[in-house]
mmCIF file of C-alpha atoms in Angstrom:
data_model
loop_
_atom_site.group_PDB
_atom_site.id
_atom_site.type_symbol
_atom_site.label_atom_id
_atom_site.label_comp_id
_atom_site.label_asym_id
_atom_site.label_seq_id
_atom_site.Cartn_x
_atom_site.Cartn_y
_atom_site.Cartn_z
ATOM 1 C CA THR A 1 22.717 16.799 2.705
ATOM 2 C CA ILE A 2 19.492 17.644 0.868
ATOM 3 C CA GLY A 3 19.079 20.883 -0.980
ATOM 4 C CA GLY A 4 21.787 22.694 -2.843
ATOM 5 C CA SER A 5 21.820 24.876 -5.901
ATOM 6 C CA GLY A 6 19.721 22.695 -8.224
ATOM 7 C CA GLY A 7 16.433 23.922 -9.637
ATOM 8 C CA GLY A 8 14.572 21.081 -7.858
ATOM 9 C CA GLY A 9 11.183 21.756 -6.416
ATOM 10 C CA GLY A 10 8.657 19.656 -4.588
ATOM 11 C CA ALA A 11 9.348 19.023 -0.916
ATOM 12 C CA MET A 12 12.776 20.654 -1.053
ATOM 13 C CA SER A 13 11.684 23.922 -2.681
ATOM 14 C CA GLY A 14 12.415 26.918 -0.537
ATOM 15 C CA LEU A 15 15.700 25.473 0.698
ATOM 16 C CA GLY A 16 18.534 27.696 -0.315
ATOM 17 C CA PRO A 17 22.106 26.664 -1.070
ATOM 18 C CA GLY A 18 23.774 25.075 1.920
ATOM 19 C CA ARG A 19 20.519 24.518 3.868
ATOM 20 C CA GLN A 20 19.668 21.072 5.137
ATOM 21 C CA LEU A 21 16.554 19.291 6.263
ATOM 22 C CA SER A 22 16.576 18.136 9.842
ATOM 23 C CA ALA A 23 16.344 14.395 10.456
ATOM 24 C CA GLU A 24 12.701 14.849 11.450
ATOM 25 C CA GLN A 25 11.890 16.818 8.291
ATOM 26 C CA LEU A 26 13.638 14.200 6.165
ATOM 27 C CA ARG A 27 11.587 11.427 7.818
ATOM 28 C CA GLU A 28 8.384 13.406 7.149
ATOM 29 C CA VAL A 29 9.281 13.860 3.479
ATOM 30 C CA GLN A 30 10.169 10.176 3.141
ATOM 31 C CA GLU A 31 6.918 9.115 4.830
ATOM 32 C CA ARG A 32 4.898 11.431 2.576
ATOM 33 C CA MET A 33 6.632 9.960 -0.480
ATOM 34 C CA ARG A 34 5.949 6.412 0.756
ATOM 35 C CA ARG A 35 2.227 7.240 1.183
ATOM 36 C CA HIS A 36 2.021 8.810 -2.275
ATOM 37 C CA GLN A 37 3.699 5.768 -3.838
ATOM 38 C CA ALA A 38 1.303 3.410 -2.048
ATOM 39 C CA LEU A 39 -1.709 5.431 -3.210
ATOM 40 C CA PHE A 40 -0.376 5.523 -6.768
ATOM 41 C CA LYS A 41 -0.029 1.717 -6.746
ATOM 42 C CA LEU A 42 -3.644 1.393 -5.599
ATOM 43 C CA GLN A 43 -4.817 3.762 -8.346
ATOM 44 C CA TYR A 44 -2.725 1.899 -10.913
ATOM 45 C CA SER A 45 -4.264 -1.426 -9.874
ATOM 46 C CA LEU A 46 -7.714 -0.017 -10.745
ATOM 47 C CA LEU A 47 -6.446 0.788 -14.230
ATOM 48 C CA GLN A 48 -4.706 -2.496 -14.991
ATOM 49 C CA GLN A 49 -7.566 -4.878 -14.314
ATOM 50 C CA SER A 50 -10.332 -5.133 -16.899
ATOM 51 C CA ARG A 51 -12.656 -6.370 -14.147
ATOM 52 C CA VAL A 52 -12.269 -5.005 -10.653
ATOM 53 C CA THR A 53 -13.843 -6.894 -7.771
ATOM 54 C CA VAL A 54 -15.916 -5.127 -5.153
ATOM 55 C CA GLU A 55 -13.439 -6.275 -2.524
ATOM 56 C CA HIS A 56 -10.472 -4.827 -4.399
ATOM 57 C CA LEU A 57 -12.230 -1.498 -4.976
ATOM 58 C CA ALA A 58 -13.168 -1.328 -1.278
ATOM 59 C CA HIS A 59 -9.547 -2.099 -0.339
ATOM 60 C CA CYS A 60 -8.281 0.701 -2.586
ATOM 61 C CA VAL A 61 -10.729 3.481 -1.781
ATOM 62 C CA ARG A 62 -10.507 3.260 1.987
ATOM 63 C CA ARG A 63 -7.263 5.257 1.738
ATOM 64 C CA PHE A 64 -8.295 7.511 -1.163
ATOM 65 C CA GLN A 65 -9.360 11.101 -1.166
ATOM 66 C CA PRO A 66 -11.986 12.193 -3.726
ATOM 67 C CA PHE A 67 -9.420 13.521 -6.198
ATOM 68 C CA HIS A 68 -7.824 10.043 -6.413
ATOM 69 C CA LEU A 69 -11.072 8.681 -7.848
ATOM 70 C CA ASP A 70 -11.293 11.590 -10.300
ATOM 71 C CA GLU A 71 -7.811 10.690 -11.516
ATOM 72 C CA VAL A 72 -8.751 7.012 -11.850
ATOM 73 C CA ALA A 73 -11.892 7.934 -13.830
ATOM 74 C CA GLU A 74 -9.894 10.129 -16.214
ATOM 75 C CA GLU A 75 -7.231 7.467 -16.786
ATOM 76 C CA ARG A 76 -9.826 4.738 -17.309
ATOM 77 C CA LYS A 77 -11.545 6.963 -19.887
ATOM 78 C CA LEU A 78 -8.237 7.446 -21.694
ATOM 79 C CA GLY A 79 -7.859 3.653 -21.659
ATOM 80 C CA GLY A 80 -11.254 3.217 -23.322
ATOM 81 C CA ARG A 81 -13.195 2.115 -20.235
ATOM 82 C CA CYS A 82 -15.941 3.674 -18.144
ATOM 83 C CA GLY A 83 -14.556 5.764 -15.289
ATOM 84 C CA TYR A 84 -16.402 3.729 -12.652
ATOM 85 C CA PRO A 85 -13.943 0.955 -11.699
ATOM 86 C CA LEU A 86 -16.580 -1.804 -11.481
ATOM 87 C CA CYS A 87 -17.802 -1.154 -15.042
ATOM 88 C CA THR A 88 -16.077 -2.539 -18.133
ATOM 89 C CA ARG A 89 -18.136 -0.717 -20.756
ATOM 90 C CA PRO A 90 -16.565 2.023 -22.900
ATOM 91 C CA PRO A 91 -17.192 5.668 -21.994
ATOM 92 C CA MET A 92 -19.700 7.837 -23.871
ATOM 93 C CA GLN A 93 -18.734 8.222 -27.509
ATOM 94 C CA ARG A 94 -20.599 11.412 -28.283
ATOM 95 C CA ARG A 95 -19.295 14.616 -26.800
ATOM 96 C CA PRO A 96 -21.980 17.030 -25.561
ATOM 97 C CA GLN A 97 -21.351 20.770 -25.860
ATOM 98 C CA ASN A 98 -20.859 22.227 -22.374
ATOM 99 C CA LYS A 99 -23.527 20.563 -20.271
ATOM 100 C CA LEU A 100 -25.236 17.201 -20.258
ATOM 101 C CA VAL A 101 -28.851 16.882 -19.083
ATOM 102 C CA ASP A 102 -29.925 13.714 -17.286
ATOM 103 C CA THR A 103 -33.403 13.282 -18.758
ATOM 104 C CA THR A 104 -34.576 11.056 -15.890
ATOM 105 C CA THR A 105 -33.854 13.580 -13.132
ATOM 106 C CA GLY A 106 -33.448 16.854 -15.011
ATOM 107 C CA ARG A 107 -30.000 17.396 -13.486
ATOM 108 C CA ILE A 108 -27.434 19.316 -15.485
ATOM 109 C CA LEU A 109 -23.982 17.743 -15.416
ATOM 110 C CA ASP A 110 -20.596 18.987 -16.512
ATOM 111 C CA ALA A 111 -20.081 17.407 -19.948
ATOM 112 C CA GLU A 112 -16.350 16.901 -19.517
ATOM 113 C CA ALA A 113 -16.798 14.965 -16.281
ATOM 114 C CA ALA A 114 -19.782 12.977 -17.565
ATOM 115 C CA THR A 115 -17.971 11.770 -20.697
ATOM 116 C CA ARG A 116 -15.609 9.765 -18.497
ATOM 117 C CA PHE A 117 -18.469 7.321 -17.963
ATOM 118 C CA CYS A 118 -20.662 5.022 -20.044
ATOM 119 C CA CYS A 119 -23.840 6.465 -18.542
ATOM 120 C CA VAL A 120 -25.124 8.892 -15.930
ATOM 121 C CA ARG A 121 -25.679 6.012 -13.465
ATOM 122 C CA CYS A 122 -21.951 5.198 -13.409
ATOM 123 C CA PHE A 123 -21.190 8.913 -12.971
ATOM 124 C CA ASP A 124 -23.576 8.925 -9.988
ATOM 125 C CA ARG A 125 -22.009 5.780 -8.532
ATOM 126 C CA LEU A 126 -18.564 7.343 -8.510
ATOM 127 C CA GLU A 127 -19.935 10.563 -7.020
ATOM 128 C CA LEU A 128 -21.643 8.535 -4.272
ATOM 129 C CA LEU A 129 -18.376 6.785 -3.565
ATOM 130 C CA LYS A 130 -16.455 10.088 -3.477
ATOM 131 C CA VAL A 131 -18.754 11.745 -0.923
ATOM 132 C CA GLN A 132 -18.117 8.882 1.489
ATOM 133 C CA LEU A 133 -14.356 9.404 1.484
ATOM 134 C CA PRO A 134 -12.572 11.378 4.185
ATOM 135 C CA LEU A 135 -10.690 14.543 3.347
ATOM 136 C CA SER A 136 -7.633 13.310 5.237
ATOM 137 C CA ASP A 137 -5.210 10.389 5.031
ATOM 138 C CA ARG A 138 -6.973 8.265 7.625
ATOM 139 C CA GLU A 139 -8.585 5.010 6.577
ATOM 140 C CA THR A 140 -12.364 4.733 6.411
ATOM 141 C CA THR A 141 -15.135 2.283 5.590
ATOM 142 C CA VAL A 142 -17.244 3.010 2.526
ATOM 143 C CA GLU A 143 -20.254 1.449 0.861
ATOM 144 C CA ILE A 144 -19.480 0.500 -2.742
ATOM 145 C CA PRO A 145 -22.316 1.282 -5.201
ATOM 146 C CA LEU A 146 -22.807 -1.896 -7.232
ATOM 147 C CA LEU A 147 -23.768 -2.263 -10.877
ATOM 148 C CA ASP A 148 -25.735 -5.472 -10.523
ATOM 149 C CA ARG A 149 -26.445 -6.903 -7.087
ATOM 150 C CA ARG A 150 -27.066 -10.471 -8.352
ATOM 151 C CA ALA A 151 -23.644 -10.607 -10.004
ATOM 152 C CA ALA A 152 -21.936 -9.229 -6.895
ATOM 153 C CA GLN A 153 -23.573 -11.808 -4.620
ATOM 154 C CA SER A 154 -22.832 -14.772 -6.863
ATOM 155 C CA SER A 155 -19.238 -14.148 -7.919
ATOM 156 C CA GLY A 156 -17.816 -11.066 -6.223
ATOM 157 C CA THR A 157 -17.036 -9.647 -9.668
ATOM 158 C CA ILE A 158 -19.352 -7.037 -11.098
ATOM 159 C CA GLU A 159 -20.530 -7.455 -14.644
ATOM 160 C CA THR A 160 -21.620 -4.541 -16.775
ATOM 161 C CA GLU A 161 -25.282 -3.637 -16.984
#
């Protein structure tokens, strides 16, 4: 029996005392939890490695939605690394006011989002990666924006710029 009088929440919220999930509903909840755990493990793997290979990033992101990469970028920033998983440099140290202007293109960027990265190019790389991702759970093929093509071809590991 799932449900009851506890103050729970999540997938069981809305079930009153004495109500039960059907076997099909329970399987759906369990499958959803399994998918979330698998995605969390992929995100976590991008935080634990100081150097992420192109192959590993491609393996991870093919199941991601854009918000997963935003979460990875934020956590990497909190860990003292650029938000783009292939970069090992630290994020920007100075904090702009509200907006950040890319002097090469004249674009205005959200300062909070931009400070997750070491430079505007890494911000752009993650944005390019995010727009290639599907908005559903299905797997997809994406092109990984590289930092340095020579390094990627020779070793498979991307060095910082």
